[in-house]
Structure formats: structure tokens, C-alpha cells
Coordinates of C-alpha atoms in Angstrom, one line a residue:
X25 CA 0.1 0.1 0.1
X26 CA 2.6 2.1 0.9
X27 CA 4.5 1.9 -2.7
X28 CA 1.4 2.7 -4.6
X29 CA 0.6 5.7 -2.6
X30 CA 4.3 6.4 -3.1
X31 CA 3.8 6.3 -6.8
X32 CA 0.9 8.6 -6.8
X33 CA 2.9 10.9 -5.1
X34 CA 6.0 10.8 -7.3
X35 CA 3.7 11.3 -10.3
X36 CA 2.4 14.5 -9.0
X37 CA 5.5 15.6 -8.2
X38 CA 7.0 14.6 -11.6
X39 CA 4.1 17.1 -13.0
X40 CA 4.7 19.8 -10.7
X41 CA 8.4 20.7 -12.2
X42 CA 7.0 21.0 -15.7
X43 CA 4.2 23.7 -14.2
X44 CA 6.1 25.4 -11.7
X45 CA 8.8 27.2 -14.2
X46 CA 5.9 28.1 -16.4
X47 CA 4.1 29.8 -13.4
X48 CA 7.1 31.5 -12.4
X49 CA 7.9 33.0 -15.9
X50 CA 3.9 34.3 -16.1
X51 CA 4.3 36.1 -12.9
X52 CA 8.1 37.4 -13.5
X53 CA 7.3 38.4 -17.3
X54 CA 6.0 42.0 -18.4
X55 CA 3.1 42.1 -20.3
X56 CA 1.6 45.4 -22.0
X57 CA -1.9 43.9 -20.7
X58 CA -2.4 43.2 -16.9
X59 CA -5.3 41.8 -17.5
X60 CA -3.8 39.2 -19.0
X61 CA -2.8 37.7 -15.9
X62 CA -6.3 37.9 -14.0
X63 CA -7.8 35.8 -17.3
X64 CA -5.4 33.3 -17.3
X65 CA -5.5 32.7 -13.3
X66 CA -9.5 33.0 -13.5
X67 CA -9.4 30.1 -16.2
X68 CA -8.3 27.6 -13.9
X69 CA -10.7 28.7 -11.4
X70 CA -13.5 28.3 -13.7
X71 CA -12.7 24.6 -15.0
X72 CA -12.4 23.8 -11.2
X73 CA -15.6 25.4 -10.6
X74 CA -16.9 23.2 -13.4
X75 CA -15.4 20.2 -12.2
X76 CA -16.8 20.9 -8.8
X77 CA -20.1 21.3 -9.8
X78 CA -19.7 18.1 -12.2
X79 CA -18.9 16.4 -9.2
X80 CA -21.8 17.3 -6.9
X81 CA -23.9 16.6 -9.5
X82 CA -22.7 13.0 -10.0
X83 CA -22.8 12.4 -6.3
X84 CA -26.4 13.6 -6.3
X85 CA -27.4 11.6 -8.8
X86 CA -25.5 8.5 -7.5
X87 CA -27.4 9.2 -3.9
X88 CA -30.7 9.6 -5.2
X89 CA -30.0 6.1 -6.9
X90 CA -29.6 4.6 -3.9
X91 CA -32.4 5.8 -2.0
X92 CA -34.7 5.3 -5.1
X93 CA -33.4 1.4 -5.0
X94 CA -33.2 1.4 -0.9
X95 CA -36.8 2.7 -1.0
X96 CA -37.6 0.1 -3.8
X97 CA -36.5 -3.0 -1.6
X98 CA -38.1 -1.7 1.5
X99 CA -41.6 -1.6 -0.5
X100 CA -40.9 -4.9 -2.0
X101 CA -40.1 -7.3 1.2
X102 CA -43.5 -7.4 2.6
X103 CA -44.7 -9.3 -0.5
X104 CA -41.3 -11.1 -1.2
X105 CA -41.9 -12.5 2.2
X106 CA -44.4 -15.4 1.9
X107 CA -42.0 -18.3 0.8
X108 CA -40.3 -17.4 4.1
X109 CA -42.6 -16.0 6.5
X110 CA -43.5 -12.6 7.4
X111 CA -40.4 -10.7 8.1
X112 CA -40.1 -9.1 11.7
X113 CA -39.8 -5.1 11.3
X114 CA -36.3 -5.5 12.4
X115 CA -35.2 -8.0 9.8
X116 CA -36.7 -5.5 7.1
X117 CA -34.5 -2.8 8.8
X118 CA -31.6 -4.5 8.0
X119 CA -32.3 -6.1 4.6
X120 CA -33.1 -2.4 3.7
X121 CA -29.5 -1.3 5.2
X122 CA -27.9 -4.4 3.6
X123 CA -29.4 -3.0 0.0
X124 CA -28.5 0.6 0.6
X125 CA -24.8 -0.5 1.4
X126 CA -24.8 -2.8 -1.7
X127 CA -26.1 0.3 -4.0
X128 CA -23.7 2.4 -2.1
X129 CA -20.9 0.3 -2.9
X130 CA -22.0 0.0 -6.7
X131 CA -22.8 3.4 -7.6
X132 CA -20.8 6.2 -5.4
X133 CA -16.8 6.6 -5.1
X134 CA -17.5 6.8 -1.0
X135 CA -14.7 4.8 0.7
X136 CA -15.9 1.1 1.5
X137 CA -14.9 1.1 5.2
X138 CA -17.0 4.8 5.7
X139 CA -20.3 2.9 3.8
X140 CA -19.5 -0.2 6.2
X141 CA -19.5 1.5 9.3
X142 CA -22.1 3.9 8.2
X143 CA -24.4 1.0 7.8
X144 CA -23.2 -0.5 11.4
X145 CA -23.9 3.1 13.1
X146 CA -27.6 2.9 11.6
X147 CA -28.3 -0.5 12.8
X148 CA -26.7 0.4 16.2
X149 CA -28.9 3.6 16.3
X150 CA -32.0 1.6 15.6
X151 CA -31.1 -0.6 18.5
X152 CA -31.0 -3.8 16.6
X153 CA -27.1 -4.4 16.9
X154 CA -25.7 -3.8 20.5
X155 CA -22.8 -1.4 21.0
X156 CA -21.0 -3.5 22.6
X157 CA -21.3 -6.7 20.5
X158 CA -19.7 -4.3 17.4
X159 CA -16.8 -3.4 19.8
X160 CA -16.5 -6.5 20.6
X161 CA -15.3 -7.3 17.0
X162 CA -12.8 -5.4 17.4
X163 CA -11.1 -8.6 19.5
X164 CA -12.1 -11.0 17.4
X165 CA -9.1 -13.6 16.1
X166 CA -9.1 -12.6 12.9
X167 CA -8.6 -9.0 13.1
X168 CA -5.6 -9.6 15.2
X169 CA -4.7 -12.3 12.7
X170 CA -4.4 -9.6 9.9
X171 CA -2.6 -7.0 12.5
X172 CA 0.3 -9.8 13.4
X173 CA 0.7 -10.8 9.7
X174 CA 0.6 -7.3 8.5
X175 CA 3.6 -6.6 11.4
X176 CA 5.2 -9.8 10.4
X177 CA 5.2 -9.0 7.1
X178 CA 6.9 -5.3 7.3
X179 CA 9.8 -7.1 9.3
X180 CA 10.3 -9.8 6.3
X181 CA 10.0 -6.9 3.5
X182 CA 12.7 -4.6 5.4
X183 CA 15.0 -7.5 5.8
X184 CA 14.7 -7.6 1.8
X185 CA 14.3 -11.1 1.8
X186 CA 11.3 -11.3 -0.8
X187 CA 13.3 -9.4 -3.2
X188 CA 16.4 -11.2 -3.0
X189 CA 14.4 -14.5 -3.7
X190 CA 12.6 -13.1 -6.5
X191 CA 16.1 -12.5 -8.0
X192 CA 17.3 -15.9 -7.3
X193 CA 14.7 -17.3 -8.7
X194 CA 14.4 -15.0 -12.2
X195 CA 18.4 -15.3 -12.9
X196 CA 17.9 -19.2 -13.4
X197 CA 15.5 -18.5 -16.4
X198 CA 16.9 -20.0 -19.5
X199 CA 14.4 -18.6 -21.8
X200 CA 11.3 -15.8 -21.7
X201 CA 8.6 -18.8 -21.0
X202 CA 10.8 -20.0 -18.1
X203 CA 11.1 -16.5 -16.5
X204 CA 7.3 -16.0 -16.6
X205 CA 7.1 -19.3 -14.8
X206 CA 9.7 -18.6 -12.3
X207 CA 8.2 -15.1 -12.0
X208 CA 4.8 -16.9 -11.0
X209 CA 6.6 -19.1 -8.5
X210 CA 7.3 -16.3 -6.6
X211 CA 4.7 -14.5 -6.4
X212 CA 2.7 -17.5 -5.6
X213 CA 5.2 -17.9 -2.5
X214 CA 4.6 -14.5 -1.4
X215 CA 1.0 -15.1 -0.8
X216 CA 1.9 -17.4 2.1
X217 CA 3.3 -14.6 4.3
X218 CA 2.1 -11.1 2.7
X219 CA -1.1 -10.1 3.9
X220 CA -3.5 -8.1 1.0
X221 CA -2.7 -8.3 -2.8
X222 CA -1.9 -4.6 -2.7
X223 CA 0.6 -5.1 -0.2
X224 CA 2.1 -7.8 -2.8
X225 CA 1.9 -5.8 -6.1
X226 CA 3.7 -3.0 -4.3
X227 CA 6.5 -5.6 -3.3
X228 CA 6.3 -6.8 -6.7
X229 CA 6.8 -3.3 -8.5
X230 CA 10.9 -2.7 -8.2
X231 CA 11.2 -6.3 -9.3
X232 CA 9.5 -5.7 -12.6
X233 CA 10.7 -2.3 -13.1
X234 CA 14.2 -3.7 -12.8
X235 CA 13.1 -6.6 -15.4
X236 CA 11.8 -3.6 -17.7
X237 CA 15.0 -2.3 -17.8
X238 CA 17.0 -5.5 -18.8
X239 CA 14.0 -6.0 -21.8
X240 CA 14.0 -2.4 -22.7
X241 CA 14.8 -3.7 -26.2
X242 CA 12.4 -5.8 -26.2
X243 CA 8.7 -3.9 -25.4
X244 CA 6.3 -6.9 -26.1
X245 CA 8.4 -8.9 -23.5
X246 CA 7.8 -6.1 -21.1
X247 CA 4.3 -5.8 -21.4
X248 CA 3.5 -9.4 -21.0
X249 CA 5.8 -9.1 -17.7
X250 CA 3.6 -6.0 -16.7
X251 CA 0.3 -8.2 -16.9
X252 CA 1.8 -11.8 -15.6
X253 CA 3.0 -10.0 -12.3
X254 CA -1.1 -8.8 -11.1
X255 CA -2.6 -11.6 -12.8
X256 CA -0.8 -13.9 -10.9
X257 CA -1.0 -11.9 -7.7
X258 CA -4.7 -12.0 -8.0
X259 CA -5.0 -15.4 -8.6
X260 CA -2.7 -16.9 -6.3
X261 CA -4.3 -15.0 -3.3
X262 CA -6.5 -17.9 -2.6
X263 CA -3.4 -20.1 -1.5
X264 CA -3.6 -18.7 2.2
X265 CA -6.4 -17.2 4.5
X266 CA -4.2 -14.3 4.7
X267 CA -3.4 -13.8 0.7
X268 CA -6.3 -11.2 0.3
X269 CA -8.7 -9.3 3.3
X270 CA -11.3 -10.8 1.4
X271 CA -10.8 -14.1 2.7
X272 CA -10.7 -13.0 6.0
X273 CA -13.6 -11.4 6.1
X274 CA -15.3 -14.8 4.1
X275 CA -14.3 -16.8 6.7
X276 CA -15.3 -14.4 9.6
X277 CA -19.0 -14.0 8.1
X278 CA -19.2 -18.1 7.6
X279 CA -18.3 -18.8 11.2
X280 CA -20.7 -15.9 12.4
X281 CA -23.6 -17.4 10.3
X282 CA -22.4 -21.0 10.4
X283 CA -20.8 -21.6 13.6
X284 CA -17.3 -22.5 11.9
X285 CA -14.7 -21.6 9.5
X286 CA -12.4 -22.9 7.6
X287 CA -9.0 -22.6 9.2
X288 CA -5.7 -21.6 7.9
X289 CA -4.1 -24.8 7.6
X290 CA -7.4 -26.4 5.7
X291 CA -7.5 -23.3 3.5
X292 CA -3.8 -23.8 2.7
X293 CA -4.4 -27.4 1.9
X294 CA -7.8 -26.5 -0.4
X295 CA -6.3 -23.4 -1.8
X296 CA -2.8 -24.1 -2.9
X297 CA -3.3 -26.4 -5.7
X298 CA -5.8 -24.1 -7.2
X299 CA -3.2 -21.1 -7.0
X300 CA -0.9 -23.3 -8.4
X301 CA -2.9 -24.2 -11.5
X302 CA -4.6 -21.3 -12.0
X303 CA -1.9 -18.7 -11.8
X304 CA 0.7 -20.6 -14.3
X305 CA -2.6 -21.2 -16.4
X306 CA -3.2 -17.4 -16.3
X307 CA 0.8 -16.9 -16.7
X308 CA 1.1 -19.1 -20.2
X309 CA -2.0 -17.3 -21.0
X310 CA -0.6 -13.8 -21.3
X311 CA 2.3 -14.9 -22.8
X312 CA 0.7 -16.2 -25.8
X313 CA -1.7 -13.1 -26.1
X314 CA 0.9 -10.7 -25.6
X315 CA 4.0 -11.8 -27.4
X316 CA 4.8 -13.7 -30.6
X317 CA 7.3 -16.6 -31.3
X318 CA 10.1 -14.7 -32.0
X319 CA 9.9 -12.9 -28.4
X320 CA 10.2 -16.1 -26.8
X321 CA 12.5 -17.7 -28.5
X322 CA 16.1 -17.6 -27.8
X323 CA 17.9 -18.4 -24.4
X324 CA 18.2 -15.3 -22.0
X325 CA 21.4 -15.1 -19.7
X326 CA 20.5 -12.9 -17.0
X327 CA 23.4 -11.2 -15.1
X328 CA 22.2 -10.5 -11.4
X329 CA 24.4 -7.2 -11.5
X330 CA 21.5 -6.2 -14.1
X331 CA 18.7 -6.3 -11.6
X332 CA 20.3 -3.4 -9.7
X333 CA 18.5 -0.1 -9.2
X334 CA 20.8 2.7 -9.7
X335 CA 18.1 5.2 -9.3
X336 CA 17.8 4.0 -5.7
X337 CA 21.5 3.2 -4.8
X338 CA 20.3 -0.5 -4.6
X339 CA 19.7 -3.4 -5.9
X340 CA 16.3 -5.9 -6.2
X341 CA 17.6 -8.0 -3.9
X342 CA 17.6 -5.6 -0.8
X343 CA 20.7 -3.7 -0.9
X344 CA 23.8 -6.2 -0.7
X345 CA 25.9 -7.7 -3.5
X346 CA 24.9 -11.3 -4.6
X347 CA 26.0 -14.0 -2.4
X348 CA 25.0 -15.4 0.9
X349 CA 21.6 -14.1 2.6
X350 CA 22.2 -11.6 5.3
X351 CA 22.0 -12.8 9.0
X352 CA 18.7 -10.5 9.0
X353 CA 17.3 -12.6 5.8
X354 CA 18.5 -15.8 7.3
X355 CA 16.4 -15.0 10.6
X356 CA 12.9 -14.1 8.9
X357 CA 13.3 -16.9 6.6
X358 CA 13.6 -19.3 9.2
X359 CA 10.7 -17.0 11.0
X360 CA 8.5 -17.7 8.0
X361 CA 9.4 -21.3 8.0
X362 CA 8.2 -21.8 11.8
X363 CA 5.1 -20.0 11.3
X364 CA 3.7 -21.4 8.5
X365 CA 4.9 -24.8 9.8
X366 CA 3.2 -24.1 13.2
X367 CA -0.4 -22.6 10.9
X368 CA -0.3 -25.8 8.9
X369 CA 0.1 -28.4 12.1
X370 CA -2.5 -26.6 14.6
X371 CA -4.5 -29.7 14.6
X372 CA -1.1 -31.6 16.5
X373 CA 0.0 -28.5 18.9
X374 CA -3.3 -26.8 19.4
X375 CA -1.8 -23.4 19.4
X376 CA -4.1 -21.2 17.4
X377 CA -3.1 -19.5 13.9
X378 CA -3.9 -15.9 15.7
X379 CA -1.5 -17.0 18.6
X380 CA 1.1 -18.3 16.0
X381 CA 0.9 -14.9 14.2
X382 CA 1.0 -13.0 17.1
X383 CA 4.4 -14.3 18.3
X384 CA 5.9 -13.9 14.7
X385 CA 4.9 -10.6 14.7
X386 CA 6.7 -10.1 18.1
X387 CA 9.8 -11.7 16.8
X388 CA 10.2 -9.9 13.3
X389 CA 10.0 -6.7 15.7
X390 CA 12.3 -7.9 18.6
X391 CA 15.8 -5.8 19.3
X392 CA 18.6 -8.4 18.3
X393 CA 16.9 -10.4 16.1
X394 CA 13.6 -8.5 14.1
X395 CA 14.4 -6.2 11.5
X396 CA 12.0 -3.1 11.9
X397 CA 10.9 -1.4 15.0
X398 CA 6.9 -2.4 16.3
X399 CA 5.6 1.2 15.8
X400 CA 6.8 1.1 12.0
X401 CA 5.8 -1.9 11.7
X402 CA 2.4 -1.1 12.7
X403 CA 2.3 1.6 10.0
X404 CA 2.2 -1.1 7.4
X405 CA -1.3 -2.7 8.7
X406 CA -4.1 -2.3 6.4
X407 CA -5.9 -0.2 9.2
X408 CA -8.9 0.6 6.4
X409 CA -9.3 -3.0 5.5
X410 CA -9.6 -3.9 9.3
X411 CA -12.6 -1.3 9.6
X412 CA -13.8 -3.0 6.6
X413 CA -14.0 -6.3 7.8
X414 CA -15.4 -5.2 11.2
X415 CA -18.5 -3.6 9.6
X416 CA -18.9 -7.0 7.3
X417 CA -19.0 -9.1 10.5
X418 CA -21.6 -6.7 12.3
X419 CA -23.9 -6.9 8.8
X420 CA -23.7 -10.5 8.9
X421 CA -24.3 -10.8 12.7
X422 CA -27.2 -8.8 12.2
X423 CA -28.4 -11.0 9.2
X424 CA -28.6 -13.9 11.6
X425 CA -29.7 -12.1 14.9
X426 CA -32.7 -10.7 13.1
X427 CA -33.8 -13.7 11.2
X428 CA -33.4 -12.2 8.0
X429 CA -30.6 -15.0 6.5
X430 CA -32.9 -17.5 7.3
X431 CA -36.2 -15.8 6.0
X432 CA -33.5 -15.3 2.6
X433 CA -32.7 -19.2 2.9
X434 CA -36.1 -20.2 2.7
X435 CA -36.7 -17.6 -0.2
X436 CA -33.9 -19.1 -2.0
X437 CA -35.4 -22.7 -1.0
X438 CA -38.6 -21.7 -2.9
X439 CA -36.6 -20.2 -5.7
X440 CA -34.3 -22.9 -6.5
X441 CA -36.6 -25.8 -5.9
X442 CA -36.0 -28.9 -8.0
X443 CA -32.8 -27.1 -9.3
X444 CA -29.6 -29.2 -9.2
X445 CA -27.3 -28.1 -6.4
X446 CA -24.3 -28.3 -9.0
X447 CA -26.0 -26.1 -11.4
X448 CA -26.7 -23.7 -8.6
X449 CA -23.0 -24.2 -7.7
X450 CA -21.9 -23.5 -11.0
X451 CA -24.2 -20.1 -11.1
X452 CA -22.9 -19.2 -7.8
X453 CA -18.8 -19.3 -9.2
X454 CA -19.9 -17.4 -12.5
X455 CA -21.9 -14.5 -10.2
X456 CA -18.7 -14.2 -8.3
X457 CA -16.1 -14.5 -11.1
X458 CA -18.2 -11.6 -12.9
X459 CA -18.9 -9.3 -9.3
X460 CA -16.0 -7.2 -9.7
X461 CA -17.9 -5.5 -13.0
X462 CA -20.0 -4.0 -10.3
X463 CA -18.5 -4.1 -7.4
X464 CA -14.6 -3.2 -7.7
X465 CA -13.4 -3.7 -4.5
X466 CA -12.5 -7.2 -3.4
X467 CA -13.7 -7.0 0.4
X468 CA -16.7 -5.6 -0.8
X469 CA -17.6 -8.2 -2.8
X470 CA -16.8 -10.8 -0.1
X471 CA -19.2 -8.5 2.0
X472 CA -21.9 -8.8 -0.2
X473 CA -21.8 -12.2 -1.7
X474 CA -20.9 -14.5 1.2
X475 CA -24.0 -13.6 3.2
X476 CA -25.9 -14.3 0.1
X477 CA -24.5 -17.7 -0.9
X478 CA -24.6 -19.5 2.7
X479 CA -28.2 -19.7 3.0
X480 CA -28.5 -20.3 -0.6
X481 CA -26.3 -23.3 -0.4
X482 CA -27.7 -24.5 2.5
X483 CA -31.1 -24.5 0.8
X484 CA -29.9 -26.5 -1.9
X485 CA -28.2 -29.0 0.1
X486 CA -24.6 -27.8 -0.5
X487 CA -22.0 -27.1 2.0
X488 CA -21.7 -23.5 3.1
X489 CA -18.2 -23.6 3.6
X490 CA -17.3 -25.3 0.4
X491 CA -19.9 -22.7 -1.5
X492 CA -17.9 -19.9 0.3
X493 CA -14.5 -21.2 -0.6
X494 CA -15.6 -21.6 -4.3
X495 CA -17.4 -18.3 -4.2
X496 CA -14.5 -16.5 -2.7
X497 CA -11.7 -18.4 -5.2
X498 CA -13.7 -17.5 -8.4
X499 CA -13.9 -13.8 -7.0
X500 CA -10.1 -13.4 -7.6
X501 CA -10.7 -13.0 -11.1
X502 CA -10.7 -9.3 -11.8
X503 CA -8.9 -8.8 -14.7
X504 CA -11.5 -6.7 -17.1
X505 CA -10.7 -3.3 -16.1
X506 CA -7.8 -1.7 -14.4
X507 CA -10.1 -0.2 -11.9
X508 CA -11.4 -3.6 -11.3
X509 CA -8.3 -4.4 -8.5
X510 CA -5.4 -2.4 -7.3
X511 CA -2.9 -4.7 -8.6
X512 CA -4.1 -4.3 -12.1
X513 CA -4.2 -0.2 -11.9
X514 CA -0.8 -0.1 -10.2
X515 CA 0.8 -1.8 -13.0
X516 CA -1.1 -0.1 -15.8
X517 CA 0.5 2.9 -14.8
X518 CA 3.9 2.6 -14.3
X519 CA 6.2 5.5 -12.7
X520 CA 8.9 5.4 -15.1
X521 CA 7.2 5.0 -18.4
X522 CA 7.6 1.1 -19.0
X523 CA 5.6 -0.2 -21.8
X524 CA 2.3 -1.7 -20.2
X525 CA -1.1 -3.4 -21.2
X526 CA -4.0 -1.4 -22.1
X527 CA -7.6 -1.8 -21.7
X528 CA -7.8 -4.3 -25.1
X529 CA -5.3 -6.5 -23.5
X530 CA -7.3 -6.9 -20.2
X531 CA -10.5 -7.6 -22.5
X532 CA -8.8 -9.9 -24.4
X533 CA -7.3 -11.9 -21.2
X534 CA -10.6 -11.8 -19.4
X535 CA -12.4 -13.4 -22.2
X536 CA -10.2 -16.2 -22.1
X537 CA -9.4 -16.3 -18.5
X538 CA -12.9 -15.9 -16.9
X539 CA -14.6 -18.9 -18.5
X540 CA -11.4 -20.9 -17.4
X541 CA -11.5 -19.6 -14.1
X542 CA -15.1 -20.9 -13.7
X543 CA -14.4 -24.3 -15.0
X544 CA -11.1 -24.3 -12.9
X545 CA -13.0 -24.0 -9.4
X546 CA -16.1 -25.8 -10.5
X547 CA -13.9 -28.6 -11.3
X548 CA -12.2 -28.3 -8.1
X549 CA -15.2 -27.9 -6.0
X550 CA -16.5 -30.9 -7.6
X551 CA -13.7 -33.3 -8.1
X552 CA -11.0 -32.2 -5.9
X553 CA -11.8 -30.7 -2.6
X554 CA -14.0 -33.4 -1.3
X555 CA -10.8 -35.4 -1.2
X556 CA -9.1 -33.0 1.0
X557 CA -12.0 -32.8 3.8
X558 CA -14.6 -30.0 2.0
X559 CA -17.2 -32.4 0.9
X560 CA -19.7 -30.4 -1.5
X561 CA -22.6 -31.8 0.0

């Protein structure tokens, strides 16, 4: 996240030097007509005023649409309550507020966390959600798991270990195809320890920029690599529970509505195979779409020194010359190995994943062992995602508490009567994969889809956990537009002007990758996951 912000700031800074000298010349030049300066100065104000009025009009239109949609939902609820029985007043309020939040996430540019907390505030003010219960969510294990993982990731990043590992993989590439798949291997590995796709994209950007300099004379290869990074980052996130905040949100909602979640170790067992297969297939697809046979032909010989970053006086490996890992990198490598091993063996030792993560966070910031102070590491924690996660869990609790979820389950049962459960699962997967066209935030998609998927799955005889995991995996496909995901946006506007992909490239990729992902997730749910402890029914 820090890198993406820095990139935006750098972009602004790059435009300032061009503008400031001209402004200075205008102030100090002598003009025969003093009114000329007043007219010139007034023009930006007029344009700014027009933009401000346009923004206000668009905002007012969006809010009007939200109000109209919410009113329509509220008016339709009594009539729609037939299959599930009469709705209580509290349930109607919860469903109306949920609909309003969905419309706001879809139609407005307001912050996702703000919308979520505003919805929760309405339910608290209405007396539906107890104030103490909402505050109690701050102490949930999922929240502290994300906090601890963020702190631990800051320590790992500060050691330079991820970049060093990436370079160690890259220099072994003997061809462009091998390079693309080795990059994919490195990206998949980061999902095991780095929370959030945005954080992993920020971590991968310097590695890509170093490769872009190496392949400066081969723009097609650079463009392909620019698309490989965000594509594999998004698809490989399913490998672990902390791979994306949406996973934590979905697991928390599942736990709140059914009494049990999936857990880190089981998620790893289910997600890693799908992440590996989908990421490598997508990488190969990008390579075929973005390069010609001539671009892929010939052997590569990459010198580790080529991946240095002279602009920052550092190298992509974390600042030291090629050779052995530094002591700090060895310590962080050992820490990652121990933490992941403990996460995967929870059933043997009984230590919860959150407690393991907290111990790992303390180790990553401990004087003499860690690589960064605790205060600095806490600044890298995605606090807005935490707030959003809490609001999503609170909304799910309100759905269960008021009986709205039960009504939705009974309504779904009436609507899906006679429909094969596999067909319903295929529809859930397809809708989840396409949802990024409406809801651009991955976390918002989880907050909307999971509470709807659970009662639907129960109604048709599907295991809610299997349906939620399938929906979450399919929602990882969000490549159609640059605004569909932060990693896609980050790599589409590079700070040094390197060749990158355009809208047409994303559309071509999505036309093939979308159906492929739906088929992969459905196949895994039907044929693979039942053998890994996640039965379909």
C-alpha cells in the first residue's frame, strides 16, 4: 500500500516541475496588458468550478439512485416475504440497510470502510445491533490475525528477503517462458506470508521495474511481464487465508453465520493447488496473447547485477551484492518457515493461528532479532481493511440475529426448488467471477456475496463452507478493467513510463481467463476438494 501511495505522490511530483517554471515565468514576465494575468488565473478557477459542480451533480445522482433503490427494496420486502414467512420489522430494516450499502458500494465513490461503518451505525442507532457487540468485534481472532500478519510482513520486507528470493529465481531463467513461470512461482510464495494483494503488488513493483530495464529493447516482453505480475498476484491469493482481506472477511462471516470457519491450515490445503494451477495457466495465457514466437525464442542469460536499481542506490535483492543471505534474511526466512509450519499443524499442537501470528510479529520486531521497530511495522497494517472487516462481520451478525438470513434461506429454497445443487454452485461461481464488474472492491464483494451464498447453499443441500470457498476463489478473477483491482491499476500506470498493457489487452485476457477460472473452480469443488476434507454436500 505504501508503494502505491508513493507512486501516486511521485506522479504528482513529476508534473510539478513542468508546471512551476511556467508559472514563475508568467509571474515575472512583463506583459503590456495586466488583465491578461487575471484572465489566465481565472480560467483554472472556472474549470475547477465546473469540475466541482459536475462532481456534486454526479454525487447527488448517485445518492438519489441509492435512495430510490433502497426504497424499492424496502417496499418489496413484505410482498417477497411469502416463501419465508412474515419478516419482522428489524429484519426489514437490516435488509434495507444491506441493500443501501450494496448500492453505495456499487454506485458511489465513497470509501468502502466508511459505507460499512455507516451501515453498522444505522443498525446500532436503531437498536438492532448492541453497541458492545460491535466493539467486541475489534477483539476477534480474525482482526488480530491480520494485524499480526501485517507486522510480520513488514519485518520480512525490511530484511530484503522477498526481493532477494525473486532475483534468485529470475536469474535461473533460460528463456522468456521460463522467466514468466519463475516469476509466477515467486508470486505464489508471497501469498503465504504477505497479507493483501495490494501489499504484494507494491512489493513486486521494484522487481518488475528492474526486469523492464533489462528487457528495454524487447517491449513486447515487458508488456507481458507487466500483465503477468498483477494477474498472478490476484489468482494466487487463494493459496492462503491471509492472501487477501476478502478471505478473512468471508471466513469471519462464515464462522458467524454457521458456527465454524475453514481455518488457515485447511485453507492452505485447499487453496495452494488451485493457486498454482490457475496462476501458471494464466501466466501462459498472458505470454501467448502478448508476445509472438520470435519474442519467446532464444536463450536468456541474466546477470544478477542487471537487476540492480541505480536510481535508488540499491539492488532488487535488498541492497547487498549477490552471494549469501544476510543474517537478517536468514532470521526472517527461519521465522516464515516456523510460522507457516505451525499454522499448518494446528491440529497437532493446538496453538491457534492468531497466537502463532502474534508471536511471529513479536519476533519480527524484537530488538536483536527483528528487522524493524514495532511502531514502524504497525504503520504498514491495512487499517481501513480492518475497519471494513469489522463492519462486514457486524452486518452478517445482524442478518442472523434478526432472522433475515433464515428468511433468505427459505426464500432461496422456494426459488431453487427442483434445481440441481451443482447447477446452483456453477451459478454462484459464475456470478462471483463476474461481480468485479459491479463491485470493484474485493472486500466489498466478499461482504455482499458470502451472506447471500450461505443461505442459498443451505437451501439446496450444499455445504456452506464449500460454496463460500468456491465463491471466494472465483471472485479472485478481477482482470477486466484497470479499476477492477488495485494491482491491475498499479501496473497499468508505471512511474518510469515502461511499456505496459492497455484496456484491449485486459479485455482479450478476460474473455479467455474468465471462463477458464469458472471451469477450474467448479472442477476443483466437484472433483478435488471433497478428497481434501471439504465435501460438496
